[in-house]
mmCIF file of C-alpha atoms in Angstrom:
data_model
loop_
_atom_site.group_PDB
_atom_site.id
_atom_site.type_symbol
_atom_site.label_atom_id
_atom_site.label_comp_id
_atom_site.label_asym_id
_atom_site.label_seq_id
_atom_site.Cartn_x
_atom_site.Cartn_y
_atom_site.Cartn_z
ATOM 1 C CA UNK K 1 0.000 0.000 0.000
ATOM 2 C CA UNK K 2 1.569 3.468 -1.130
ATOM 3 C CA UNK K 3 1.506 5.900 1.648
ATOM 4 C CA UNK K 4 -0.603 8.936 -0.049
ATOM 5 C CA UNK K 5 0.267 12.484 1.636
ATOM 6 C CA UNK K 6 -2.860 13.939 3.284
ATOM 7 C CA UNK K 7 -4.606 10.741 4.265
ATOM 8 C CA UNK K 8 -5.259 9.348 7.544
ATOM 9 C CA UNK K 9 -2.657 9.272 10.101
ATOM 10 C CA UNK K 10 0.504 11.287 7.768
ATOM 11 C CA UNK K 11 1.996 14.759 9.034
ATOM 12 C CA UNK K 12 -0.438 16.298 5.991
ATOM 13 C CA UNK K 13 -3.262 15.337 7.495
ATOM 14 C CA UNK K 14 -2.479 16.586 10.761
ATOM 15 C CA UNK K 15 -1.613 20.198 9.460
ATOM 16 C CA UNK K 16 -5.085 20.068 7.586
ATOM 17 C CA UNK K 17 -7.086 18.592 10.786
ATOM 18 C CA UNK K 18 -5.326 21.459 12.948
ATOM 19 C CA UNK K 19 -6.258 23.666 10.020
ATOM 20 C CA UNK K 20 -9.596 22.931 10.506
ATOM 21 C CA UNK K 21 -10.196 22.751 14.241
ATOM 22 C CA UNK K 22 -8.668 26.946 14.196
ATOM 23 C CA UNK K 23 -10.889 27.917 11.613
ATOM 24 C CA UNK K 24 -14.008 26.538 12.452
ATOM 25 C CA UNK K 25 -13.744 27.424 16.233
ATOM 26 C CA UNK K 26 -12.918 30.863 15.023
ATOM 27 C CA UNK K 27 -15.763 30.953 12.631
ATOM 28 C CA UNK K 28 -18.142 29.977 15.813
ATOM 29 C CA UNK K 29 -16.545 32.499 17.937
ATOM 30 C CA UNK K 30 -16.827 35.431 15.720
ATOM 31 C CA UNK K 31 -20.461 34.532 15.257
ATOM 32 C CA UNK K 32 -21.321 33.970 18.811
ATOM 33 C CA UNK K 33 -19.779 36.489 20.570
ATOM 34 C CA UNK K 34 -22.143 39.754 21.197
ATOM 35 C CA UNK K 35 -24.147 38.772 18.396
ATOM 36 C CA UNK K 36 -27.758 37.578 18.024
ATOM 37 C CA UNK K 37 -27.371 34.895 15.655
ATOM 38 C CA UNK K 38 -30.660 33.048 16.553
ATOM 39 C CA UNK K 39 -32.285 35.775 15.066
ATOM 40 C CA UNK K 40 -31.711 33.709 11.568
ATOM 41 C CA UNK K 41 -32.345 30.228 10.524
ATOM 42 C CA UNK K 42 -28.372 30.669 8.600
ATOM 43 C CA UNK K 43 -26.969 31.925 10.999
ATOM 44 C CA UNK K 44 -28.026 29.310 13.859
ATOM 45 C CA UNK K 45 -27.125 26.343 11.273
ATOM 46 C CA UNK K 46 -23.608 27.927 10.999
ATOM 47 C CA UNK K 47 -23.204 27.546 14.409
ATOM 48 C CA UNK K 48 -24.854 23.995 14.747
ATOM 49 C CA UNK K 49 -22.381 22.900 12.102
ATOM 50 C CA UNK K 50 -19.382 24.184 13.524
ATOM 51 C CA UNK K 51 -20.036 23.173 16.971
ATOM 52 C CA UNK K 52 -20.468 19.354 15.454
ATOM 53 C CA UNK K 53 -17.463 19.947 12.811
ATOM 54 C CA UNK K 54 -15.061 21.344 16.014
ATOM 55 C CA UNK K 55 -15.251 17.705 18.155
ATOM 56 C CA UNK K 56 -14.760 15.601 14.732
ATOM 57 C CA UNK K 57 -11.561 17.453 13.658
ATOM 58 C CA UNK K 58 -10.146 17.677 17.226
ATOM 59 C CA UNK K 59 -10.527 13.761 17.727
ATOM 60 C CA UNK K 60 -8.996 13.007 14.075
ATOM 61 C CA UNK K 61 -6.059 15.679 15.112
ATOM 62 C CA UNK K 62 -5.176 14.166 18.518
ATOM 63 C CA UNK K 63 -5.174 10.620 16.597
ATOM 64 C CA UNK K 64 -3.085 12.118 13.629
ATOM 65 C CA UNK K 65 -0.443 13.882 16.185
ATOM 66 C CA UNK K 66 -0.453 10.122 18.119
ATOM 67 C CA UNK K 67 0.385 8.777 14.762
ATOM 68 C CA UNK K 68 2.924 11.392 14.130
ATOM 69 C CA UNK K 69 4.716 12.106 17.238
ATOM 70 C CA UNK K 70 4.283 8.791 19.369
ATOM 71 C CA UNK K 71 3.816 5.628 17.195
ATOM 72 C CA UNK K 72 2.735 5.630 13.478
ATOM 73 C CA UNK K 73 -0.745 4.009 13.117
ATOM 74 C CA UNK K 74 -1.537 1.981 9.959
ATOM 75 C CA UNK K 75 -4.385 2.850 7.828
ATOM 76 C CA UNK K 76 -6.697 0.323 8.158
ATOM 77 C CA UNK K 77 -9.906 -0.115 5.674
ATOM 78 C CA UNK K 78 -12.435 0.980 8.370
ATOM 79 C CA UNK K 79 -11.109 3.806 9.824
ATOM 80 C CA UNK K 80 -10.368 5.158 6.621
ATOM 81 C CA UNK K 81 -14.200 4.392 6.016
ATOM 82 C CA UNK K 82 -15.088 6.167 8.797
ATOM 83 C CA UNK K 83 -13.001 8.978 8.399
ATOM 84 C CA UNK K 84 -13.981 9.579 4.758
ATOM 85 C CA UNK K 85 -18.109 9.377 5.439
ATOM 86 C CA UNK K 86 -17.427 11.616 8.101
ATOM 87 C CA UNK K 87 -15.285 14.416 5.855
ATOM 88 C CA UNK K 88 -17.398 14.113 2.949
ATOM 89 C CA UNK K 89 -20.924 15.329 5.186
ATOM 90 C CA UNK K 90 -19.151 17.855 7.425
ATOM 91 C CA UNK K 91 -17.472 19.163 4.558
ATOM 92 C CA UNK K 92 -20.502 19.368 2.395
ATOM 93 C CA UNK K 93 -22.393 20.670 5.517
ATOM 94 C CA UNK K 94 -19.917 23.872 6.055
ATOM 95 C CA UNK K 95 -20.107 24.352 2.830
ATOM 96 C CA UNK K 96 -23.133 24.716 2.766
ATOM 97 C CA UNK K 97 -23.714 26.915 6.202
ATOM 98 C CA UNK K 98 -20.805 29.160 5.218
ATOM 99 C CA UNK K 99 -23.093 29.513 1.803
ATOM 100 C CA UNK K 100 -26.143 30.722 3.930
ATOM 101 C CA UNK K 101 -24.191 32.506 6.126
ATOM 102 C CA UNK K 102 -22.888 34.564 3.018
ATOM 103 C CA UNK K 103 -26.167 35.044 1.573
ATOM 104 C CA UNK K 104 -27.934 36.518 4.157
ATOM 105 C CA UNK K 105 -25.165 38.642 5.233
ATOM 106 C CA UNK K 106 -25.713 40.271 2.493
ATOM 107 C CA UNK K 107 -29.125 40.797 2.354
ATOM 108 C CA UNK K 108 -28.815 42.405 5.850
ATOM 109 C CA UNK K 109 -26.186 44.928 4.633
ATOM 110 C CA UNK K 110 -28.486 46.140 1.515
ATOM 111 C CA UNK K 111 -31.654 45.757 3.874
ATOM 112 C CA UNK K 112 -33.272 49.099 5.299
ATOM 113 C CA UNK K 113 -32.035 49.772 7.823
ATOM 114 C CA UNK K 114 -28.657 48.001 7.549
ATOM 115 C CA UNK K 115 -27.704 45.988 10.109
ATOM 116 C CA UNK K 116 -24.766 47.514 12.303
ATOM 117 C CA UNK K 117 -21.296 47.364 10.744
ATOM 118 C CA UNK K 118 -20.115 45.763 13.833
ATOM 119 C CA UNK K 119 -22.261 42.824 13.396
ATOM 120 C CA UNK K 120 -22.135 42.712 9.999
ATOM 121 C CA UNK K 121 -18.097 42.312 9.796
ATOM 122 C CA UNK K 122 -18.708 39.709 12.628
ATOM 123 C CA UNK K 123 -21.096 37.817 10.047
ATOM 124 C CA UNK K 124 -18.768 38.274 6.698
ATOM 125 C CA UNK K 125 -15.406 37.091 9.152
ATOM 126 C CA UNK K 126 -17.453 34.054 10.462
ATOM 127 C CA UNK K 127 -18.504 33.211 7.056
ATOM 128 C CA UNK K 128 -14.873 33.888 5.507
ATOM 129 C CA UNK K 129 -13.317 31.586 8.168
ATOM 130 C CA UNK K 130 -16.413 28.774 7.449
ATOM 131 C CA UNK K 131 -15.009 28.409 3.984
ATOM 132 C CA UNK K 132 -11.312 28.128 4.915
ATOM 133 C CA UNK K 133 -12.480 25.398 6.873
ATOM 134 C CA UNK K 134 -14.518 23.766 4.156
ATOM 135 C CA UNK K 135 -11.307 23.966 2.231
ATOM 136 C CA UNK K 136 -9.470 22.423 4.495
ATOM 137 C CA UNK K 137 -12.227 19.825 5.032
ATOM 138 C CA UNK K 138 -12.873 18.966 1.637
ATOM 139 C CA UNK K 139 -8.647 18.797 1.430
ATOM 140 C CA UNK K 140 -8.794 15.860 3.630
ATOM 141 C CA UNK K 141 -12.127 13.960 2.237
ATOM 142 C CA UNK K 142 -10.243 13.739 -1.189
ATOM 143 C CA UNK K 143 -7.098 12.598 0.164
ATOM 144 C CA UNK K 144 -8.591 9.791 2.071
ATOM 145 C CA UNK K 145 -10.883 9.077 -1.043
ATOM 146 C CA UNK K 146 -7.571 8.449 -2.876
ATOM 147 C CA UNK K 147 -6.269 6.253 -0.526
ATOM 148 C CA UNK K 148 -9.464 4.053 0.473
ATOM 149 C CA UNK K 149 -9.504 1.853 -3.644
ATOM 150 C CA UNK K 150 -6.284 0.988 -2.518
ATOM 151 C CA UNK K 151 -7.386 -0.694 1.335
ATOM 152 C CA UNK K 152 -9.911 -2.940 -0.636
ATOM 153 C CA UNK V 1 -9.870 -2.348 -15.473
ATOM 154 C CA UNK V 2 -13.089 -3.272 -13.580
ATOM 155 C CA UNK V 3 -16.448 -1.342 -14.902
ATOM 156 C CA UNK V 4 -17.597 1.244 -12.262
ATOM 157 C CA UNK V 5 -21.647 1.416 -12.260
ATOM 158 C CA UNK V 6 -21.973 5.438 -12.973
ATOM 159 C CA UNK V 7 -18.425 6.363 -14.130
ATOM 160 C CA UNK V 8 -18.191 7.514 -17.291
ATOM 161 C CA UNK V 9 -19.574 5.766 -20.275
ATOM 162 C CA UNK V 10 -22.403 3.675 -18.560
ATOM 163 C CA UNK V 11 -25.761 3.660 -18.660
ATOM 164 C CA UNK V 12 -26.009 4.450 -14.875
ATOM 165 C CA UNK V 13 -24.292 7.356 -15.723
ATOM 166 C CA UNK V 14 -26.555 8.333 -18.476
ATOM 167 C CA UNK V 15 -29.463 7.965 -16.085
ATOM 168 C CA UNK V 16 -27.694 10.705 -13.657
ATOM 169 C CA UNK V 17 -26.996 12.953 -16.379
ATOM 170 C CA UNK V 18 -30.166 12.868 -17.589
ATOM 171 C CA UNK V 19 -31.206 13.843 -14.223
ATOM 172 C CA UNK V 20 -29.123 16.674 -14.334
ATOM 173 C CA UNK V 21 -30.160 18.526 -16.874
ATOM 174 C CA UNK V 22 -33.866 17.879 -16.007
ATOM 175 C CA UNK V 23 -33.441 19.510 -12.827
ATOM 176 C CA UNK V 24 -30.957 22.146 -13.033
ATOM 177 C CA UNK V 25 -33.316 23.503 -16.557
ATOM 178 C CA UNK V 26 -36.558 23.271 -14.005
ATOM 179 C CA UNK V 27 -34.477 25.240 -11.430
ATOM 180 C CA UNK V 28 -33.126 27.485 -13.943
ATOM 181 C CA UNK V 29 -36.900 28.005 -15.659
ATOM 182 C CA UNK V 30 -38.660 28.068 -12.261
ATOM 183 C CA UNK V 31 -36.032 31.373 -11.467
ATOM 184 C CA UNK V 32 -36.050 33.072 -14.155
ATOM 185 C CA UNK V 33 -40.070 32.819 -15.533
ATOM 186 C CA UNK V 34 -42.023 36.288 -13.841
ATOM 187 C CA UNK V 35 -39.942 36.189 -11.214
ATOM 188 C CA UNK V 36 -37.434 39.442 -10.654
ATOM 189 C CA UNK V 37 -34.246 37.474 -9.337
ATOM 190 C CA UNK V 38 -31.870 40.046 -10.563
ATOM 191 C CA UNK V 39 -32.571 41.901 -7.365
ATOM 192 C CA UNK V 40 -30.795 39.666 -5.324
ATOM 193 C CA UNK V 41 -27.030 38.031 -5.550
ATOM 194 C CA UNK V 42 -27.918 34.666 -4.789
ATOM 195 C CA UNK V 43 -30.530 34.520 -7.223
ATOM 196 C CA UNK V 44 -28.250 35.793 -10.009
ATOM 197 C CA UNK V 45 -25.390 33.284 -8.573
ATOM 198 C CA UNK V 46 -28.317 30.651 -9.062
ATOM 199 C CA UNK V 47 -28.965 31.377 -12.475
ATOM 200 C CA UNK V 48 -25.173 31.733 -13.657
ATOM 201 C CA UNK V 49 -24.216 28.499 -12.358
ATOM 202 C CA UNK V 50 -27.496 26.655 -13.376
ATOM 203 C CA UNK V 51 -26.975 27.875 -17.077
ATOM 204 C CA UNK V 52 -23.520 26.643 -16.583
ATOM 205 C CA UNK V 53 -24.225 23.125 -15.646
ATOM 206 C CA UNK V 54 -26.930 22.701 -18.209
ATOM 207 C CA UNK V 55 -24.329 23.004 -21.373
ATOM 208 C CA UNK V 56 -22.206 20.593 -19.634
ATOM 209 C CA UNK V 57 -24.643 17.937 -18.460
ATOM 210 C CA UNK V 58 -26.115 18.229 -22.143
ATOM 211 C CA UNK V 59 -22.499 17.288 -23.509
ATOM 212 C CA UNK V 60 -21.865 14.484 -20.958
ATOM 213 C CA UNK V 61 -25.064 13.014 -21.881
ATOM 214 C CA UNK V 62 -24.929 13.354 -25.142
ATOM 215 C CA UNK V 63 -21.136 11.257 -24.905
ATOM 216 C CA UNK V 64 -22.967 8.988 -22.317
ATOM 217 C CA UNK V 65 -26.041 8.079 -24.949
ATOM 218 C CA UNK V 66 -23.197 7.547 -27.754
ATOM 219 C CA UNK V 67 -21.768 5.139 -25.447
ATOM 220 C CA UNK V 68 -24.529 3.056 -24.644
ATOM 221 C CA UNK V 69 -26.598 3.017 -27.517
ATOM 222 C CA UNK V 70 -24.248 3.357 -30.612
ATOM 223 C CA UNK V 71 -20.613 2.062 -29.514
ATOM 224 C CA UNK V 72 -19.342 1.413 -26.023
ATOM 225 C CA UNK V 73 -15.985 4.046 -25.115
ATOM 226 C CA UNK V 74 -14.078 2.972 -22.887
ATOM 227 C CA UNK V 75 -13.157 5.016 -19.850
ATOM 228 C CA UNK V 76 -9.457 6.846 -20.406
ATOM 229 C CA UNK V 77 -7.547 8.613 -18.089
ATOM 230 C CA UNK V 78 -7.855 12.610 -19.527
ATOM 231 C CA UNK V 79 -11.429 11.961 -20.092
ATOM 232 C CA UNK V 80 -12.416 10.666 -16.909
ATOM 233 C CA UNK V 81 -9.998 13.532 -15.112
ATOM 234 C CA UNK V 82 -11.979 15.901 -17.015
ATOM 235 C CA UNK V 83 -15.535 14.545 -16.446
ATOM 236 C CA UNK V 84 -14.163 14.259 -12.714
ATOM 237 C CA UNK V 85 -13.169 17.569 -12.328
ATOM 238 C CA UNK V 86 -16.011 19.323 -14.233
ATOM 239 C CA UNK V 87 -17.867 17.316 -11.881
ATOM 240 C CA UNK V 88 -16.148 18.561 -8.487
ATOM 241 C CA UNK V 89 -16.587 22.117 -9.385
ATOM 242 C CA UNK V 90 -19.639 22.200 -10.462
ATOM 243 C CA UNK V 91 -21.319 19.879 -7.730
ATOM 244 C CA UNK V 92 -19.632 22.383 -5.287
ATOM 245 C CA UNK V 93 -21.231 25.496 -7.129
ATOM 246 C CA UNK V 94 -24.662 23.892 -7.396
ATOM 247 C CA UNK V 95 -24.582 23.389 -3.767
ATOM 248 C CA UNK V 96 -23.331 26.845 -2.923
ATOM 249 C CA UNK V 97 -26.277 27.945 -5.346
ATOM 250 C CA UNK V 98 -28.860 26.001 -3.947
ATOM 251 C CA UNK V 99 -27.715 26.894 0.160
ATOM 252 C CA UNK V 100 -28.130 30.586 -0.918
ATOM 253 C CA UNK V 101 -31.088 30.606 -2.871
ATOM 254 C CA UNK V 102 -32.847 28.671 -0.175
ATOM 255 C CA UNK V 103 -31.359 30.754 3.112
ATOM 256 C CA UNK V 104 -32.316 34.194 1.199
ATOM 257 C CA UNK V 105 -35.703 32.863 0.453
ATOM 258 C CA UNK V 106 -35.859 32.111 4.241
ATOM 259 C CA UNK V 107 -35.423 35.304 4.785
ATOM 260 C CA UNK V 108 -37.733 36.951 2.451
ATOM 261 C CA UNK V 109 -40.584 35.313 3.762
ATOM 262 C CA UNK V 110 -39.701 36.378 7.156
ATOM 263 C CA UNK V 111 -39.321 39.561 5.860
ATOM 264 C CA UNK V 112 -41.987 42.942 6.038
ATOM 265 C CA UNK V 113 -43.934 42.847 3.908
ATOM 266 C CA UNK V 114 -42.908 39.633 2.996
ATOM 267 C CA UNK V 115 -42.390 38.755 -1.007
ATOM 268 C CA UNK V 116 -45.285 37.375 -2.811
ATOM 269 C CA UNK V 117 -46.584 33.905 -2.421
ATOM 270 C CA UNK V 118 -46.240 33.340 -5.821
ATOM 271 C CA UNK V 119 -42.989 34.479 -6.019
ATOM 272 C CA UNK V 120 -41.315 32.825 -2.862
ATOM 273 C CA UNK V 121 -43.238 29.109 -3.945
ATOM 274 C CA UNK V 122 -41.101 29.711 -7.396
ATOM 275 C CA UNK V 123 -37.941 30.316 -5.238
ATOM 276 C CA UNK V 124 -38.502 27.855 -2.744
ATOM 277 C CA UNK V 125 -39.232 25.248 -5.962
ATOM 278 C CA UNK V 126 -35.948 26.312 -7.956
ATOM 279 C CA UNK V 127 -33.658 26.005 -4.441
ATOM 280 C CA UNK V 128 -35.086 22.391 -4.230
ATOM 281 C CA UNK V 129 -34.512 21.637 -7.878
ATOM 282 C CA UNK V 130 -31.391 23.117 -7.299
ATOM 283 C CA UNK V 131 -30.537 20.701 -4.306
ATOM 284 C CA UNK V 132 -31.660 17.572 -6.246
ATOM 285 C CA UNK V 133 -29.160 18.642 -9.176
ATOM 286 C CA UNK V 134 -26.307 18.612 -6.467
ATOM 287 C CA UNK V 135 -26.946 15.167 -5.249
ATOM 288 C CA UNK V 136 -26.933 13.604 -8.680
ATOM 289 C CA UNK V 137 -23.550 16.310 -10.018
ATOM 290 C CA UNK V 138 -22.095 14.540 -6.200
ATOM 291 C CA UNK V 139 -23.260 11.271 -7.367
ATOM 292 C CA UNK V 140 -21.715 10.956 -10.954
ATOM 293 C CA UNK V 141 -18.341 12.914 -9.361
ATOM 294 C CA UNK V 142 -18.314 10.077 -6.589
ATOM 295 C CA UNK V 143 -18.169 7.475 -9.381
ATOM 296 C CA UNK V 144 -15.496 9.003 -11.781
ATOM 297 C CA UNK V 145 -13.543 9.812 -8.393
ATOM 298 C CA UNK V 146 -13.786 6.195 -8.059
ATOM 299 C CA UNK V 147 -12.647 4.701 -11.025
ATOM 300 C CA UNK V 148 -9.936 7.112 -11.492
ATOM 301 C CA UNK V 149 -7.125 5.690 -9.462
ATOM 302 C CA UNK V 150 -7.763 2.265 -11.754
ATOM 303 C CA UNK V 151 -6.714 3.887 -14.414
ATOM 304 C CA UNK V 152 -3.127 5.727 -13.337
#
């Protein structure tokens, strides 16, 4: 089995999943601090998602730095499995919020009246920092895709 | 080379495409018909990328019908890289499309005075259309994705 950069349990992979764990706790603390974000149905699925994406890229990143720094784990079919089902919705899924998030921000800055500019940089940043992570996210799902026809 | 169900060339994959370009020219026709969806961004985004993917679901399943009814090609690398990454991009910018076109909707009806019924039903149908174009453009990129490595 050729080792692909990226996947499961390599240094790549590590950088992305740490990658991923800044941004998206970023993203949920620029839109949850002194902001009313439940006043919108985008807004409160941005932070759903990133409060679910946060715990699934911290686990993969503590077993990625074990694999790294203490003993190197083998990819094995399953976790890959698991690892690639889970990527492939959370990725889709902040996508997809940082999409909304987007959208309505910029409804609210052409609305009458505008929403504050405070809130509405708060808004943009979060949404900004929801697509790094999908980046990021995505990064990883097509990495491990790569690798998984080879496990079989 | 094993035959991936879906991957280019198949009649699975003939089915999705067909699929395709049913829904994304509903969505597109559902936008566009009476409606004014040049006020909005996501509405315009919506329209760009649907009359993007209709051209190129119309060529893949025009290659697709050769395939199956007239004289079976088989799967090469370039093409299937191509189809592949056509796919990626454009699955990812039908989703975008379809996330914003359904959030702003969201909050148009929430709105005062909120839009039309008639309107926001035409909206509300194109974002779904929209979403079921996504999940067949995922679908046929899944496939190619995984018959690709077989072929390196």
């Amino acid at each position: 089995m050729d080792e692909v950069p990226g996947a499961f349990g390599t240094s790549a992979s590590f950088a992305l999943r740490f990658g991923q764990t800044v941004f998206s706790s970023a993203s949920l603390l620029f839109m949850c601090f002194h902001v009313d974000f439940y006043s919108y149905t985008a807004f409160c699925f941005l932070v759903t998602v990133m409060g679910l994406v946060i715990p699934w890229s911290m686990t993969l990143l503590v077993i990625d730095a074990y694999s790294v720094f203490v003993e190197y784990i083998p990819a094995q079919r399953r976790h890959v499995l698991i690892t690639l089902l889970g990527d492939m919705v959370w990725s889709h899924l902040t996508l997809a919020a940082a999409c909304s998030t987007a959208s309505v921000t910029n409804i609210l800055l052409e609305a009458q009246p505008p929403c504050p500019t405070k809130s509405c940089s708060r808004y943009q940043l979060s949404a900004s920092l929801a697509f790094l992570s999908w980046f990021l996210s995505a990064a990883s799902c097509l990495f491990n895709f790569w690798l998984f026809p080879s496990l079989l």
